[in-house]
Amino acid sequence: MYSLLVADDHPLFRDALQAVVSSGLANSQLLEAESLADAITLVEQHTELDLLLLDLSLPDAEGLEGLTRLREEFPWLPVAIVSAHQERQLVLDAITLGAVGYIPKSTPRVALLVALTQILEGQLYLPPDIMRRPAPRVASASLTASAMATSERLARLTEKQLAVLVCLTKGMSNKQIARELSIAETTVKTHVSAILRKLNATSRVHAIVIAGEEDLSFYQAKLAH
């Protein structure tokens, strides 16, 4: 049984989420808040919460402001974003600030349940369609030192490591990556460790953020030839 809280000022979306939780997560409950202030009050009253689903367009917390405040006040509470906004950089910014997932409001019901289950099981969820979009590539003449450093780090990865990194950006677990690439789970762990070392990343999330600054398909194609 899970205890969830959704902070969203759109009744129709809250109703839809209630239907998904009621039908797909047995014996679980979904509390509702129309604002960030209401959500904070409910969190203080329900310390058993497993997950808070936060809309980025709440009337009293535009953008990522609400996420920042929640992470500061309740560091023990996992927060996932639910939003109509689907900009790739926004997803990466949310993850950088500590979100455990990013779920577009356009996500179909079955996929929404998969996303919630994945997050509740302790995995990071990222929307595959958004993360597959290539990052904007800037002209080489105006390439920043940071972007060049990222490019150099990604160039150190082998083709198999790049494939694993792509799976990481989709929020896959080690078991899912092993199945996707037809390799052993222990091999996945070895690749992940190598990826973190070569990218100078402190965690899987940090590696995802670094990868988000580049178009991974560009490097995969380059290594394939």
CSV table of N, CA, C and O in Angstrom, one decimal, residues 54 64-80 94-100:
chain,number,residue,atom,x,y,z
A,54,LEU,N,3.9,16.8,-8.2
A,54,LEU,CA,3.9,18.3,-8.2
A,54,LEU,C,3.7,18.8,-9.6
A,54,LEU,O,4.5,18.6,-10.5
A,64,LEU,N,9.9,25.8,-11.2
A,64,LEU,CA,10.6,24.9,-10.3
A,64,LEU,C,10.7,25.4,-8.9
A,64,LEU,O,11.3,24.8,-8.0
A,65,GLU,N,10.1,26.6,-8.6
A,65,GLU,CA,10.1,27.2,-7.3
A,65,GLU,C,9.5,26.2,-6.2
A,65,GLU,O,10.1,26.1,-5.1
A,66,GLY,N,8.4,25.6,-6.6
A,66,GLY,CA,7.7,24.7,-5.6
A,66,GLY,C,8.6,23.5,-5.3
A,66,GLY,O,8.7,23.1,-4.2
A,67,LEU,N,9.2,22.9,-6.3
A,67,LEU,CA,10.1,21.8,-6.1
A,67,LEU,C,11.3,22.1,-5.2
A,67,LEU,O,11.6,21.4,-4.3
A,68,THR,N,11.9,23.3,-5.4
A,68,THR,CA,13.0,23.7,-4.6
A,68,THR,C,12.6,23.9,-3.1
A,68,THR,O,13.2,23.4,-2.2
A,69,ARG,N,11.4,24.5,-2.9
A,69,ARG,CA,10.9,24.7,-1.5
A,69,ARG,C,10.6,23.3,-0.9
A,69,ARG,O,11.0,23.1,0.3
A,70,LEU,N,10.0,22.4,-1.6
A,70,LEU,CA,9.6,21.1,-1.0
A,70,LEU,C,10.9,20.3,-0.7
A,70,LEU,O,10.9,19.7,0.4
A,71,ARG,N,11.9,20.4,-1.5
A,71,ARG,CA,13.1,19.6,-1.3
A,71,ARG,C,13.8,20.2,0.0
A,71,ARG,O,14.5,19.5,0.7
A,72,GLU,N,13.7,21.5,0.2
A,72,GLU,CA,14.4,22.2,1.3
A,72,GLU,C,13.6,21.8,2.6
A,72,GLU,O,14.3,21.6,3.6
A,73,GLU,N,12.3,21.8,2.6
A,73,GLU,CA,11.5,21.7,3.8
A,73,GLU,C,11.3,20.2,4.1
A,73,GLU,O,11.2,19.8,5.3
A,74,PHE,N,11.2,19.3,3.1
A,74,PHE,CA,10.9,17.9,3.3
A,74,PHE,C,11.9,17.0,2.5
A,74,PHE,O,11.5,16.4,1.6
A,75,PRO,N,13.2,17.0,2.9
A,75,PRO,CA,14.2,16.3,2.1
A,75,PRO,C,13.9,14.8,2.1
A,75,PRO,O,14.4,14.1,1.3
A,76,TRP,N,13.1,14.3,3.1
A,76,TRP,CA,12.8,12.8,3.1
A,76,TRP,C,11.7,12.4,2.1
A,76,TRP,O,11.6,11.2,1.9
A,77,LEU,N,11.0,13.4,1.6
A,77,LEU,CA,9.9,13.1,0.7
A,77,LEU,C,10.2,13.1,-0.8
A,77,LEU,O,10.6,14.1,-1.3
A,78,PRO,N,10.1,11.9,-1.5
A,78,PRO,CA,10.3,11.9,-2.9
A,78,PRO,C,9.3,12.8,-3.6
A,78,PRO,O,8.1,12.7,-3.3
A,79,VAL,N,9.8,13.6,-4.6
A,79,VAL,CA,8.9,14.5,-5.3
A,79,VAL,C,9.1,14.2,-6.8
A,79,VAL,O,10.2,14.2,-7.3
A,80,ALA,N,8.0,13.9,-7.5
A,80,ALA,CA,8.0,13.8,-9.0
A,80,ALA,C,7.2,14.9,-9.6
A,80,ALA,O,6.2,15.4,-9.0
A,94,ALA,N,14.8,19.8,-13.5
A,94,ALA,CA,14.0,19.2,-12.4
A,94,ALA,C,14.7,18.1,-11.7
A,94,ALA,O,14.8,18.0,-10.5
A,95,ILE,N,15.4,17.2,-12.5
A,95,ILE,CA,16.1,16.1,-11.9
A,95,ILE,C,17.3,16.6,-11.2
A,95,ILE,O,17.7,16.1,-10.1
A,96,THR,N,18.0,17.7,-11.7
A,96,THR,CA,19.1,18.3,-11.0
A,96,THR,C,18.7,18.8,-9.6
A,96,THR,O,19.5,18.7,-8.7
A,97,LEU,N,17.5,19.3,-9.5
A,97,LEU,CA,17.0,19.9,-8.3
A,97,LEU,C,16.5,18.8,-7.3
A,97,LEU,O,16.0,19.2,-6.2
A,98,GLY,N,16.5,17.6,-7.7
A,98,GLY,CA,16.1,16.5,-6.8
A,98,GLY,C,14.9,15.8,-7.1
A,98,GLY,O,14.4,14.9,-6.3
A,99,ALA,N,14.2,16.1,-8.2
A,99,ALA,CA,13.0,15.3,-8.6
A,99,ALA,C,13.3,13.9,-8.9
A,99,ALA,O,14.4,13.6,-9.4
A,100,VAL,N,12.4,12.9,-8.5
A,100,VAL,CA,12.7,11.5,-8.7
A,100,VAL,C,12.0,11.1,-10.0
A,100,VAL,O,12.1,9.9,-10.4
